[in-house]
PDB file of C-alpha atoms and ligand atoms in Angstrom:
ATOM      1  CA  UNK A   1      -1.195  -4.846 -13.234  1.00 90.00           C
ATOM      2  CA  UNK A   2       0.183  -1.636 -12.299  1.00 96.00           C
ATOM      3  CA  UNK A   3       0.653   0.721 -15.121  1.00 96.00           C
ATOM      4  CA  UNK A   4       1.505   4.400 -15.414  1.00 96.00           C
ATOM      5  CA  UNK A   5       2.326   5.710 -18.213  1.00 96.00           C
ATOM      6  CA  UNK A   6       3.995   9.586 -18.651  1.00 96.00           C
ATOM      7  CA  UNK A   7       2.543  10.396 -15.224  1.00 96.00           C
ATOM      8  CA  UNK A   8       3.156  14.527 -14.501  1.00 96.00           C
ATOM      9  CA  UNK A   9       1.662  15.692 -11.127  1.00 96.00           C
ATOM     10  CA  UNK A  10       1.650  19.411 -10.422  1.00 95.00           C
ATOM     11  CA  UNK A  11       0.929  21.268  -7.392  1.00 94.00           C
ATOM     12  CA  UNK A  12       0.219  25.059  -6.973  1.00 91.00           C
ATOM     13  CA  UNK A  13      -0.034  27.468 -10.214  1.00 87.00           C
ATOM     14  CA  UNK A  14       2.040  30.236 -11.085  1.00 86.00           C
ATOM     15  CA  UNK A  15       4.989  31.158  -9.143  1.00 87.00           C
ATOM     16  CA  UNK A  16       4.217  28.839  -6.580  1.00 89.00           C
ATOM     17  CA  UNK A  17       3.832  25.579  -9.206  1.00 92.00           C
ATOM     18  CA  UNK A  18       5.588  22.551  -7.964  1.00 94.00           C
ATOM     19  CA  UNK A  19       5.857  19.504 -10.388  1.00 95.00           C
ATOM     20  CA  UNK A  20       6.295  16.936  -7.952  1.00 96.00           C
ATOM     21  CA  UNK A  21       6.401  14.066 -10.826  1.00 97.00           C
ATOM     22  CA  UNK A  22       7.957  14.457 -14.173  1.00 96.00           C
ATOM     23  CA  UNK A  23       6.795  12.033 -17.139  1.00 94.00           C
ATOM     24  CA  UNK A  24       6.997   8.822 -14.594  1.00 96.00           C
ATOM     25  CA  UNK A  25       6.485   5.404 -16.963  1.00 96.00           C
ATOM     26  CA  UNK A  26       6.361   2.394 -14.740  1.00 95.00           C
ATOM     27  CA  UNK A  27       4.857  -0.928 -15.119  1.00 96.00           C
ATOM     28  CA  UNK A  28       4.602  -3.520 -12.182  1.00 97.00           C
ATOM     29  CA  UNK A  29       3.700  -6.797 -12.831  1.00 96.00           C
ATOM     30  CA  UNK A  30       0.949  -9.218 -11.609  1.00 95.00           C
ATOM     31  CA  UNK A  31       2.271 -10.811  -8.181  1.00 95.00           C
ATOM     32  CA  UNK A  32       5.428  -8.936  -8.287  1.00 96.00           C
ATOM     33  CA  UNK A  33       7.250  -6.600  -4.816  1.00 97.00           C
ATOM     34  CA  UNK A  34       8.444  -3.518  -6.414  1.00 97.00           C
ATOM     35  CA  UNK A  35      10.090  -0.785  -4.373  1.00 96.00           C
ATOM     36  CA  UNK A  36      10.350   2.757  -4.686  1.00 96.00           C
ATOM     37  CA  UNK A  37      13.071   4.558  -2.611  1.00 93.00           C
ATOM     38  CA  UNK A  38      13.930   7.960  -3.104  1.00 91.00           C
ATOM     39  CA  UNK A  39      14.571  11.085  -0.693  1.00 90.00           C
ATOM     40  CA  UNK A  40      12.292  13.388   1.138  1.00 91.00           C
ATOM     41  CA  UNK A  41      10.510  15.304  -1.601  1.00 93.00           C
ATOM     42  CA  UNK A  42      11.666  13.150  -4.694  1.00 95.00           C
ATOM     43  CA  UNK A  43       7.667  11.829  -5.289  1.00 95.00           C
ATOM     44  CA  UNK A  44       7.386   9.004  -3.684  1.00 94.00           C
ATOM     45  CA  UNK A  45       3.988  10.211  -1.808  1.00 93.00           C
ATOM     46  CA  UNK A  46       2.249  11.688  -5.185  1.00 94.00           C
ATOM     47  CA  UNK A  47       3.586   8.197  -6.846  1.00 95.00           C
ATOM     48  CA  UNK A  48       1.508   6.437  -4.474  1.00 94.00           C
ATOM     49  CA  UNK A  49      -1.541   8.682  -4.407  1.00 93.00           C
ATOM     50  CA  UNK A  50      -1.379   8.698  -7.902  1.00 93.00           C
ATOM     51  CA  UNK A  51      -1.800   4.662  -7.669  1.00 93.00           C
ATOM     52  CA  UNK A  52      -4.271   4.603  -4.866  1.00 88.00           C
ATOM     53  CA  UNK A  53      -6.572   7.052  -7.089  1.00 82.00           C
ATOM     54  CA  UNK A  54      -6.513   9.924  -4.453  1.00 84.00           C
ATOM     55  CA  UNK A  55      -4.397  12.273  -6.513  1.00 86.00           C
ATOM     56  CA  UNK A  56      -5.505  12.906 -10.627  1.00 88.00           C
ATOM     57  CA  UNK A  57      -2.431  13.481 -12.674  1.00 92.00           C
ATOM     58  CA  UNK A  58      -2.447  16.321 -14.301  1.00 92.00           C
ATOM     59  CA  UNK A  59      -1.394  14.242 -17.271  1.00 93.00           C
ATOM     60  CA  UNK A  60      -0.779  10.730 -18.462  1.00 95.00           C
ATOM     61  CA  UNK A  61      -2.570   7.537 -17.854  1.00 94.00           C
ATOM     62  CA  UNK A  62      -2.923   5.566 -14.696  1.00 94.00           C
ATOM     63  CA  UNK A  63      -3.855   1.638 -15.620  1.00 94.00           C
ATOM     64  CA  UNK A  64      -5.102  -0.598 -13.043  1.00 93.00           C
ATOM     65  CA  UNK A  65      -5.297  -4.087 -13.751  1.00 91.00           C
ATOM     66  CA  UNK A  66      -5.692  -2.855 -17.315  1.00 91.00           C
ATOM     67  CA  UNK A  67      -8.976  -0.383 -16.393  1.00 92.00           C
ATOM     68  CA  UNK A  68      -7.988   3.133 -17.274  1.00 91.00           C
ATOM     69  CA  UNK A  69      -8.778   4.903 -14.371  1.00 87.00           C
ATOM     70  CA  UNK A  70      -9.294   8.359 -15.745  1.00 84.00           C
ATOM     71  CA  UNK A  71     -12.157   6.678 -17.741  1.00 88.00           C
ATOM     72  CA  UNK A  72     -14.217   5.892 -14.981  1.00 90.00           C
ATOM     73  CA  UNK A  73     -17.535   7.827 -13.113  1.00 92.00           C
ATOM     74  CA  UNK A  74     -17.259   8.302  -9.667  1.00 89.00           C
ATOM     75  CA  UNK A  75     -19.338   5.110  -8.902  1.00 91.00           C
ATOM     76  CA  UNK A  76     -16.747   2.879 -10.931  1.00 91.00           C
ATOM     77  CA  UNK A  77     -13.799   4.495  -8.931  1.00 89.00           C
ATOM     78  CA  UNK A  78     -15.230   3.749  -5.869  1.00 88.00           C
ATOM     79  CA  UNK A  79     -15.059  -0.416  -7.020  1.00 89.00           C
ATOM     80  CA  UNK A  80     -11.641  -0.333  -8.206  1.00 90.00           C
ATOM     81  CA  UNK A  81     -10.396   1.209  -5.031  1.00 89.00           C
ATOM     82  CA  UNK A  82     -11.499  -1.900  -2.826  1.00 91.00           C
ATOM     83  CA  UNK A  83      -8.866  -3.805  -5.220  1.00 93.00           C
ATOM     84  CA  UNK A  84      -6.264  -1.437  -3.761  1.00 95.00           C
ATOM     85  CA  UNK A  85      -5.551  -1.870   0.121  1.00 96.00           C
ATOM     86  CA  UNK A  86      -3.161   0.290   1.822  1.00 96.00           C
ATOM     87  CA  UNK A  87      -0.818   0.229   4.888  1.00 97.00           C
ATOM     88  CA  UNK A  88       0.927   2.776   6.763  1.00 96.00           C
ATOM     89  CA  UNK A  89       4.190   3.999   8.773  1.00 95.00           C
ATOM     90  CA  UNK A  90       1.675   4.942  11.433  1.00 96.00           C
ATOM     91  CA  UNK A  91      -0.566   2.398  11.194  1.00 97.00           C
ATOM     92  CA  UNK A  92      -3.652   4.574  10.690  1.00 97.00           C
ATOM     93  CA  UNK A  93      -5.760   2.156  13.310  1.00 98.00           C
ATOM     94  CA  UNK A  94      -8.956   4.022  14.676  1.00 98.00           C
ATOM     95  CA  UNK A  95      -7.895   4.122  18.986  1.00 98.00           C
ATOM     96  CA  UNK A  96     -11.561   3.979  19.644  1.00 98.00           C
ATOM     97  CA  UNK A  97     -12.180   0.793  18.001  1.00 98.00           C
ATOM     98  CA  UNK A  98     -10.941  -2.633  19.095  1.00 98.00           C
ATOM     99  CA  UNK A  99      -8.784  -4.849  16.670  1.00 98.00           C
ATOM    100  CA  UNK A 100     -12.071  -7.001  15.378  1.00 98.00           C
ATOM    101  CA  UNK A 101     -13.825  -3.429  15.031  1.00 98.00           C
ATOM    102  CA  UNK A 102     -10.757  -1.670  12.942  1.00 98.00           C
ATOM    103  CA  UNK A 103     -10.269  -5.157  10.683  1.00 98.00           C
ATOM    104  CA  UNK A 104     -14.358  -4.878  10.270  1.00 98.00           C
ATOM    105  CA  UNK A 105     -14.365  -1.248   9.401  1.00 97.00           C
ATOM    106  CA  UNK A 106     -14.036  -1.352   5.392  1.00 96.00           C
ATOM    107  CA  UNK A 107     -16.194  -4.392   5.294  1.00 97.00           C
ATOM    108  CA  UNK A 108     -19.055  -2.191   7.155  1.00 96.00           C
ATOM    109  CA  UNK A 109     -18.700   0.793   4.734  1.00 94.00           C
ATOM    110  CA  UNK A 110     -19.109  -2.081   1.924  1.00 93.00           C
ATOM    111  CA  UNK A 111     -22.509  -2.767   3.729  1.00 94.00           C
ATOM    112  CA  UNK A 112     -21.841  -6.260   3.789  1.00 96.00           C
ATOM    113  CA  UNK A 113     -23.916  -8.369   6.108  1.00 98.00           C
ATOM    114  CA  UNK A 114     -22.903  -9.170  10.202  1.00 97.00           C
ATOM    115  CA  UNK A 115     -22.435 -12.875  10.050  1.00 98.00           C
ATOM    116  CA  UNK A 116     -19.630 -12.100   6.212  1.00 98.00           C
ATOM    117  CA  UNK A 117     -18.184  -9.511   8.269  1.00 98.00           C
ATOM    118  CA  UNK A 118     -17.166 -11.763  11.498  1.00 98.00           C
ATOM    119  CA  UNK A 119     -16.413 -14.638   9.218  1.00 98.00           C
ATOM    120  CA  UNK A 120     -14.502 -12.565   7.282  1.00 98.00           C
ATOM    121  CA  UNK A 121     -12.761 -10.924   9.945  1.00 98.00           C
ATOM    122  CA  UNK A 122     -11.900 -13.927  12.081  1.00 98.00           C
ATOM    123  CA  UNK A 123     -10.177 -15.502   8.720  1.00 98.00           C
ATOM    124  CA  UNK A 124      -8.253 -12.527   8.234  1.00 98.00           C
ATOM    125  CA  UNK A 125      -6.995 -12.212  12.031  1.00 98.00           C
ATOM    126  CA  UNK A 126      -5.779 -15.919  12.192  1.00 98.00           C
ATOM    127  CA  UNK A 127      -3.437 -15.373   9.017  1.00 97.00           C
ATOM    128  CA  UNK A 128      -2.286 -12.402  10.460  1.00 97.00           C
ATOM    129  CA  UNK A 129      -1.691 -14.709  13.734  1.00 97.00           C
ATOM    130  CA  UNK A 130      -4.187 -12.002  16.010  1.00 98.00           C
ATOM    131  CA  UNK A 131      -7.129 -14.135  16.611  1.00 97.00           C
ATOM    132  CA  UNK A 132      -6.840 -14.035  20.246  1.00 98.00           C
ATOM    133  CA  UNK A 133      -6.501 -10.093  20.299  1.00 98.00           C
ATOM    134  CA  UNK A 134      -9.855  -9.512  18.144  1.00 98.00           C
ATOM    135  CA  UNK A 135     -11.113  -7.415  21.604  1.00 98.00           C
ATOM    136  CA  UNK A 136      -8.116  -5.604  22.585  1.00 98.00           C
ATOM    137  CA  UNK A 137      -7.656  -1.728  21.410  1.00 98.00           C
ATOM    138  CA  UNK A 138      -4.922  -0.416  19.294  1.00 98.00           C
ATOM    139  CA  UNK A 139      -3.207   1.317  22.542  1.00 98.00           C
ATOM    140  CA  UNK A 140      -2.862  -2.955  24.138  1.00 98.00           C
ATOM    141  CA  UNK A 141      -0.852  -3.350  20.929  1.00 98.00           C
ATOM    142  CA  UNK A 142       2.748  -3.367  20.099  1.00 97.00           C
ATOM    143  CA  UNK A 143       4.207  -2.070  16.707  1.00 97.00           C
ATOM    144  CA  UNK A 144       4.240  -5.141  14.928  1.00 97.00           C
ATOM    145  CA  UNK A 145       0.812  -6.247  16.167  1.00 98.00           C
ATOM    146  CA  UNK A 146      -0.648  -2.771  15.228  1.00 98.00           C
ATOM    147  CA  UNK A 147       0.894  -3.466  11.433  1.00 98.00           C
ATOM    148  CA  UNK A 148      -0.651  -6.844  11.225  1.00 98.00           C
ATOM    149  CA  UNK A 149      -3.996  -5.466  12.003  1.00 98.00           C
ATOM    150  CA  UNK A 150      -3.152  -3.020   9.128  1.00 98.00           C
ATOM    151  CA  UNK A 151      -2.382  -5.673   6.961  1.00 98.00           C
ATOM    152  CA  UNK A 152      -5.694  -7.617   8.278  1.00 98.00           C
ATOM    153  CA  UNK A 153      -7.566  -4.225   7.526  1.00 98.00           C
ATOM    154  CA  UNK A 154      -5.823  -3.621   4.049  1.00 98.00           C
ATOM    155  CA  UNK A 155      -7.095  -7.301   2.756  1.00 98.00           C
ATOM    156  CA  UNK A 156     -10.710  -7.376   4.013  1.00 97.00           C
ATOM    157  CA  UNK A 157     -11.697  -6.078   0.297  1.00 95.00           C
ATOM    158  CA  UNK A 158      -9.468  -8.966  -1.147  1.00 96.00           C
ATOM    159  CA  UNK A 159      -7.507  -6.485  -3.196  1.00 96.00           C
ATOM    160  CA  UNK A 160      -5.369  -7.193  -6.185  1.00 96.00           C
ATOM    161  CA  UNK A 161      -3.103  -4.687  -5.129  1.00 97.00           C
ATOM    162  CA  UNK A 162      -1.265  -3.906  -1.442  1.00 97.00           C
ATOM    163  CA  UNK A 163       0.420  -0.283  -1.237  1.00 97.00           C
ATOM    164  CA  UNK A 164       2.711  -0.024   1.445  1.00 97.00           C
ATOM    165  CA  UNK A 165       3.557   3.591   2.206  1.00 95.00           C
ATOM    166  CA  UNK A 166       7.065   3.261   4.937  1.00 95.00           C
ATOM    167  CA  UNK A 167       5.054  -0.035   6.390  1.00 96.00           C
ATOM    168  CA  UNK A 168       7.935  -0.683   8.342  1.00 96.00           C
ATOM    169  CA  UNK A 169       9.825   2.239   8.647  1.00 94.00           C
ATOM    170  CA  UNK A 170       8.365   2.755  12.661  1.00 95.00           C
ATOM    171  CA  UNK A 171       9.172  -0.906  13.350  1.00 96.00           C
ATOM    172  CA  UNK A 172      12.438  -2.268  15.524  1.00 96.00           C
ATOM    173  CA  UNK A 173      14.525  -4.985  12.806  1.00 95.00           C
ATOM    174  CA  UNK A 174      13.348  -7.737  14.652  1.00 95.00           C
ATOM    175  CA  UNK A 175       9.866  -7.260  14.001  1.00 96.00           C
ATOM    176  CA  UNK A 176      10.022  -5.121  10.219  1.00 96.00           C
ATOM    177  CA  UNK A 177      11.544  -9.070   9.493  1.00 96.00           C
ATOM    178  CA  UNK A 178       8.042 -10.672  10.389  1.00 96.00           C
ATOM    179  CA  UNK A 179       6.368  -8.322   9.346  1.00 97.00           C
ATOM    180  CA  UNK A 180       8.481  -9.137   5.517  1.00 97.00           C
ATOM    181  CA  UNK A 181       7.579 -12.441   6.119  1.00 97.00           C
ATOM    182  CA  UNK A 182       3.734 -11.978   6.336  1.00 97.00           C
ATOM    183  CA  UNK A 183       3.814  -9.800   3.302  1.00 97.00           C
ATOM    184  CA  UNK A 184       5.942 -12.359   1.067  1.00 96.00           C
ATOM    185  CA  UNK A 185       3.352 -15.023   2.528  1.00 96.00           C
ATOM    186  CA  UNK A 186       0.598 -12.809   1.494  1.00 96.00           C
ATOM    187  CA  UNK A 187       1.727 -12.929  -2.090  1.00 96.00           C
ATOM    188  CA  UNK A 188       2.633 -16.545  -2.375  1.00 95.00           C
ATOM    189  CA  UNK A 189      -1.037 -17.185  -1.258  1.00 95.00           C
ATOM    190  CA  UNK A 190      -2.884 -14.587  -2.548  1.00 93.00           C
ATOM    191  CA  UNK A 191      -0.855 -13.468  -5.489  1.00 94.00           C
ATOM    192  CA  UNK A 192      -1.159 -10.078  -4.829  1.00 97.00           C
ATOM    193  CA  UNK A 193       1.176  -7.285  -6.266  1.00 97.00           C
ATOM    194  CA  UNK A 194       2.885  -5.164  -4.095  1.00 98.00           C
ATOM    195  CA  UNK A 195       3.886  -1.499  -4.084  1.00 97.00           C
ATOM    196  CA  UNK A 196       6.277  -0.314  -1.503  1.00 96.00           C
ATOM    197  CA  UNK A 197       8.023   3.586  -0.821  1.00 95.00           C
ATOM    198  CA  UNK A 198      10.694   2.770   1.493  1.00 92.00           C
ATOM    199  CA  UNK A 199      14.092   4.855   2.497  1.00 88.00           C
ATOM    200  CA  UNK A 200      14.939   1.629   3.960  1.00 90.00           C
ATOM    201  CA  UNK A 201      17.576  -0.598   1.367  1.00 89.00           C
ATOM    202  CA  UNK A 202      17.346  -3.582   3.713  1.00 92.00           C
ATOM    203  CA  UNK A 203      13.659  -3.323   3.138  1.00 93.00           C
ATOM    204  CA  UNK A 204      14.359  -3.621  -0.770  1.00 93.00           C
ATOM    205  CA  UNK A 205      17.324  -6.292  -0.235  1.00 92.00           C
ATOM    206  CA  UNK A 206      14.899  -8.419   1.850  1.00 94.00           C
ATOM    207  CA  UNK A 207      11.688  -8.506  -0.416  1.00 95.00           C
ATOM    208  CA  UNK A 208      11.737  -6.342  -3.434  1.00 96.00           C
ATOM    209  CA  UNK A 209      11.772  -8.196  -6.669  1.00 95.00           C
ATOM    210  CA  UNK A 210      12.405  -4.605  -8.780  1.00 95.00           C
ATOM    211  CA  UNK A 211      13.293  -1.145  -7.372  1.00 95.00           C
ATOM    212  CA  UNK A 212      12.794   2.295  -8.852  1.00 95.00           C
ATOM    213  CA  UNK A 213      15.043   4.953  -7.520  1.00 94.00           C
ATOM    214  CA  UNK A 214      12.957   8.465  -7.635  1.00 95.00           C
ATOM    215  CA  UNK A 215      15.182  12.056  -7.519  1.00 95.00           C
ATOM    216  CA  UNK A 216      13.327  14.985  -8.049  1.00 96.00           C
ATOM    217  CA  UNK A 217       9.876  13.756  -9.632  1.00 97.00           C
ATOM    218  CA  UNK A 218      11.523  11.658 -11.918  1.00 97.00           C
ATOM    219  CA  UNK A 219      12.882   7.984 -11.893  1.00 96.00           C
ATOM    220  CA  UNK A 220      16.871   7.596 -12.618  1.00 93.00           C
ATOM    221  CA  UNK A 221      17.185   4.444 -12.509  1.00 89.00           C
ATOM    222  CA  UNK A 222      15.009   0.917 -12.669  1.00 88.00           C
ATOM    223  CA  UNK A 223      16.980  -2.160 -11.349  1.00 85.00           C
ATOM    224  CA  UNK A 224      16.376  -6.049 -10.874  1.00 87.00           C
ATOM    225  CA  UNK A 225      17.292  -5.927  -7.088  1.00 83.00           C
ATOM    226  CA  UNK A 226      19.638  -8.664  -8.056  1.00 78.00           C
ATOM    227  CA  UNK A 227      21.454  -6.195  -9.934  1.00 81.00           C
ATOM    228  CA  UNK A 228      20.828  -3.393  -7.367  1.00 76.00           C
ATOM    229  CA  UNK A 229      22.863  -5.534  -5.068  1.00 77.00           C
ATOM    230  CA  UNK A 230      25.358  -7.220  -6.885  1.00 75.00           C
ATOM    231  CA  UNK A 231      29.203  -5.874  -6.740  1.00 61.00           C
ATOM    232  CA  UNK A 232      30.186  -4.850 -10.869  1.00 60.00           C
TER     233      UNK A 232
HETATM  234  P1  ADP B 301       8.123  12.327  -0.917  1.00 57.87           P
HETATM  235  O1  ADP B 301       6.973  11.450  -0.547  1.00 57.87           O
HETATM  236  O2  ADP B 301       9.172  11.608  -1.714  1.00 57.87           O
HETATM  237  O3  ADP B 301       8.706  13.061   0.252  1.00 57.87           O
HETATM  238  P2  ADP B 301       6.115  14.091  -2.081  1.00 57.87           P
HETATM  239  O4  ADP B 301       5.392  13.386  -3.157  1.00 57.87           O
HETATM  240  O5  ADP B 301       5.474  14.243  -0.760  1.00 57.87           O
HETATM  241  O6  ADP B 301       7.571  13.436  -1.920  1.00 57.87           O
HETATM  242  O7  ADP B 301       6.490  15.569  -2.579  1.00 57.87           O
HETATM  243  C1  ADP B 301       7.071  15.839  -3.867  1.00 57.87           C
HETATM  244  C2  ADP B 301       7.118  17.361  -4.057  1.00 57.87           C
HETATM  245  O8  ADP B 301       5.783  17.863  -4.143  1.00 57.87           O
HETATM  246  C3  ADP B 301       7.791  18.112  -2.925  1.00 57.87           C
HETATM  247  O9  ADP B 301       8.473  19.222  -3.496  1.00 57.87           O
HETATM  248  C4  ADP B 301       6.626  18.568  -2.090  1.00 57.87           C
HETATM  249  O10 ADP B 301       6.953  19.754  -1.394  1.00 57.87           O
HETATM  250  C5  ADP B 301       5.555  18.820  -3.133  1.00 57.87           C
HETATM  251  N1  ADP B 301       4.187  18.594  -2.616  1.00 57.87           N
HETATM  252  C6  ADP B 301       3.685  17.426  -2.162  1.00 57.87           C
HETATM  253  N2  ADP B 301       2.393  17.549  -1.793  1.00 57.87           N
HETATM  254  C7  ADP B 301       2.066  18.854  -2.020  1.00 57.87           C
HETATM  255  C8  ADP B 301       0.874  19.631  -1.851  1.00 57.87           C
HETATM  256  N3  ADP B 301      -0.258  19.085  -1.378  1.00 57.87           N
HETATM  257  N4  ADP B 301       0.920  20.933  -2.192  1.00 57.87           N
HETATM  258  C9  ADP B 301       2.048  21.490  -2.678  1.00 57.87           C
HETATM  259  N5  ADP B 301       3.194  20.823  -2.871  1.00 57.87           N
HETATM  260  C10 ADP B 301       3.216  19.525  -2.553  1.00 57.87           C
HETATM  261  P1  ADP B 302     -18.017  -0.025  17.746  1.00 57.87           P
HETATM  262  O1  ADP B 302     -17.256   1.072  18.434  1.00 57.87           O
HETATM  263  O2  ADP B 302     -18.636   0.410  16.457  1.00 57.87           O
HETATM  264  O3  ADP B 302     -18.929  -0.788  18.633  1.00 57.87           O
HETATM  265  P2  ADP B 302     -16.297  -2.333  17.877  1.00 57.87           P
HETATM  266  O4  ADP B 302     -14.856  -2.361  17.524  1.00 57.87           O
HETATM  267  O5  ADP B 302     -16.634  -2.438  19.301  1.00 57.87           O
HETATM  268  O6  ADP B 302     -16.873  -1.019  17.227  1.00 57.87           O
HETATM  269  O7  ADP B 302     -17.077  -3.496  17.067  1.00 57.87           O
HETATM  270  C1  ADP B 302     -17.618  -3.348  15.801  1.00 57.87           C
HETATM  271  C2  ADP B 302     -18.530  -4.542  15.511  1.00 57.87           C
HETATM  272  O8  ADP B 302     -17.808  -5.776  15.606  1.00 57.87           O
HETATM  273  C3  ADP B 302     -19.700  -4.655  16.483  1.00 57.87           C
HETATM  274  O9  ADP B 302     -20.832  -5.104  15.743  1.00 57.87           O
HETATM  275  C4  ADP B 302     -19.255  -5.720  17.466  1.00 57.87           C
HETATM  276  O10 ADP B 302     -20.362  -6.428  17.971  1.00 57.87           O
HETATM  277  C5  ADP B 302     -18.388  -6.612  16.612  1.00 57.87           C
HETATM  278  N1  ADP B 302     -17.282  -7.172  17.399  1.00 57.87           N
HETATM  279  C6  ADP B 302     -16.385  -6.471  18.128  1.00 57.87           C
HETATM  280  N2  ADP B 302     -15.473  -7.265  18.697  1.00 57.87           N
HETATM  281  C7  ADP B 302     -15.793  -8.536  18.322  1.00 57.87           C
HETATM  282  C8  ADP B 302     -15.229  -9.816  18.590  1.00 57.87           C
HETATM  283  N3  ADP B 302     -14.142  -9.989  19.376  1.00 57.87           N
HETATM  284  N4  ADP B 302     -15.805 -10.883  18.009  1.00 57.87           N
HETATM  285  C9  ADP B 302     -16.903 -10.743  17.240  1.00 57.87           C
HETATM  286  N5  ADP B 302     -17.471  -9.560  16.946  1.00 57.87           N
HETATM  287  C10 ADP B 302     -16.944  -8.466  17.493  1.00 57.87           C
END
């Protein structure tokens, strides 16, 4: 589903040259939550840039639902990123757009037509349990509502594939917990695969399946969370 294979990212030439990942191999599976934890500069942004197609390695391969993406024109790309929906620490919502408006947004740059878009965007607020704040505006919004119009947002292109960069990491325990829920509802129904950076191990405990430990561009260590958890 998610395969990279000998990933290097670099940054900078010369002097200034910063390999920010070092020969990463990694292979999520279909309909599997893997995690990625890791310290402030260990990779974990380039990782997931490298996944959402924003970043080029400077070598390896990147395979997305078995397309290599380094094989594809610019037209092609622009397909295989609506199977990839994204969600944020900081949301990311547009303040000058009301919930139905922000959920709507990557169905409009799709040019879909009106009367898919509302449909599509109603369905998608009920499961994230919004429908009655379609007109309200991010600011009317607390945390947790804000991250399940993310969520709403991230699956109007019915991805195969949810990245969650810190999706939680802004969010009080009470509500990072609902929001775990809605994500481990989203891929019993949907059967979507889930990559998640996190510095958060109660994040990983709660709904990883797999975590990845990053240090420094490279991963150390690749652990069943079962294991992860378990006293030796
Ligand atoms: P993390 O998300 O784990 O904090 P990053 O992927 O952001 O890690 O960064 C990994 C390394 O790459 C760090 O040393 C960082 O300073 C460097 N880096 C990240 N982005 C850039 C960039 N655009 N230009 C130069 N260096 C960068
Ligand atoms: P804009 O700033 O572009 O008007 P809006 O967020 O107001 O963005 O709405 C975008 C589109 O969604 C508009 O076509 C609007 O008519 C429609 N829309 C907005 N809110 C609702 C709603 N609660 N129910 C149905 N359609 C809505």
């Amino acid at each position: 589903m998610i395969v990279l294979e000998n990933i290097r990212k670099i940054y900078g030439s010369g002097t200034e040259q910063v390999e920010a990942l070092k020969s990463i191999t990694l292979n999520v599976k279909k309909g599997e939550i893997y995690g990625v934890v890791g310290f402030s500069g260990a990779g974990k942004s380039s990782l997931i840039r490298c996944v959402n197609l924003l970043e080029k390695p400077a070598s390896g391969k990147v395979l997305i639902n078995g397309v290599d993406i380094q094989a594809l024109k610019p037209s092609e790309l622009r397909q295989q990123r609506k199977k990839i929906g994204m969600i944020f620490q900081q949301f990311n919502l547009l303040s000058s757009k009301t919930v139905f408006g922000n959920v709507a947004m990557p169905l409009m740059l799709d040019r879909r037509p009106g009367e898919e878009i509302k449909k599509k965007v109603h369905e998608l607020l009920t499961f994230v349990g919004l429908e009655d704040k379609a007109g309200h505006y991010p600011e009317q919004l607390s945390g947790g509502q804000k991250q399940r119009v993310g969520i709403a947002r991230a699956l109007a292109t019915n991805p195969s594939i949810l990245l969650c960069d810190e999706a939680t990491s802004a969010l009080d325990p009470e509500t990072t917990s609902s929001v775990l829920a809605l994500l481990k509802k989203i891929r019993a129904d949907y059967g979507i695969t889930i990559l998640m950076i996190t510095h958060e191990m109660n994040v990983i405990r709660d709904i990883c399946d797999r975590v990845a430990v990053l240090d420094d561009g490279r991963i150390v260590e690749e652990e069943s969370v079962l294991n992860l958890f378990s006293n030796p």
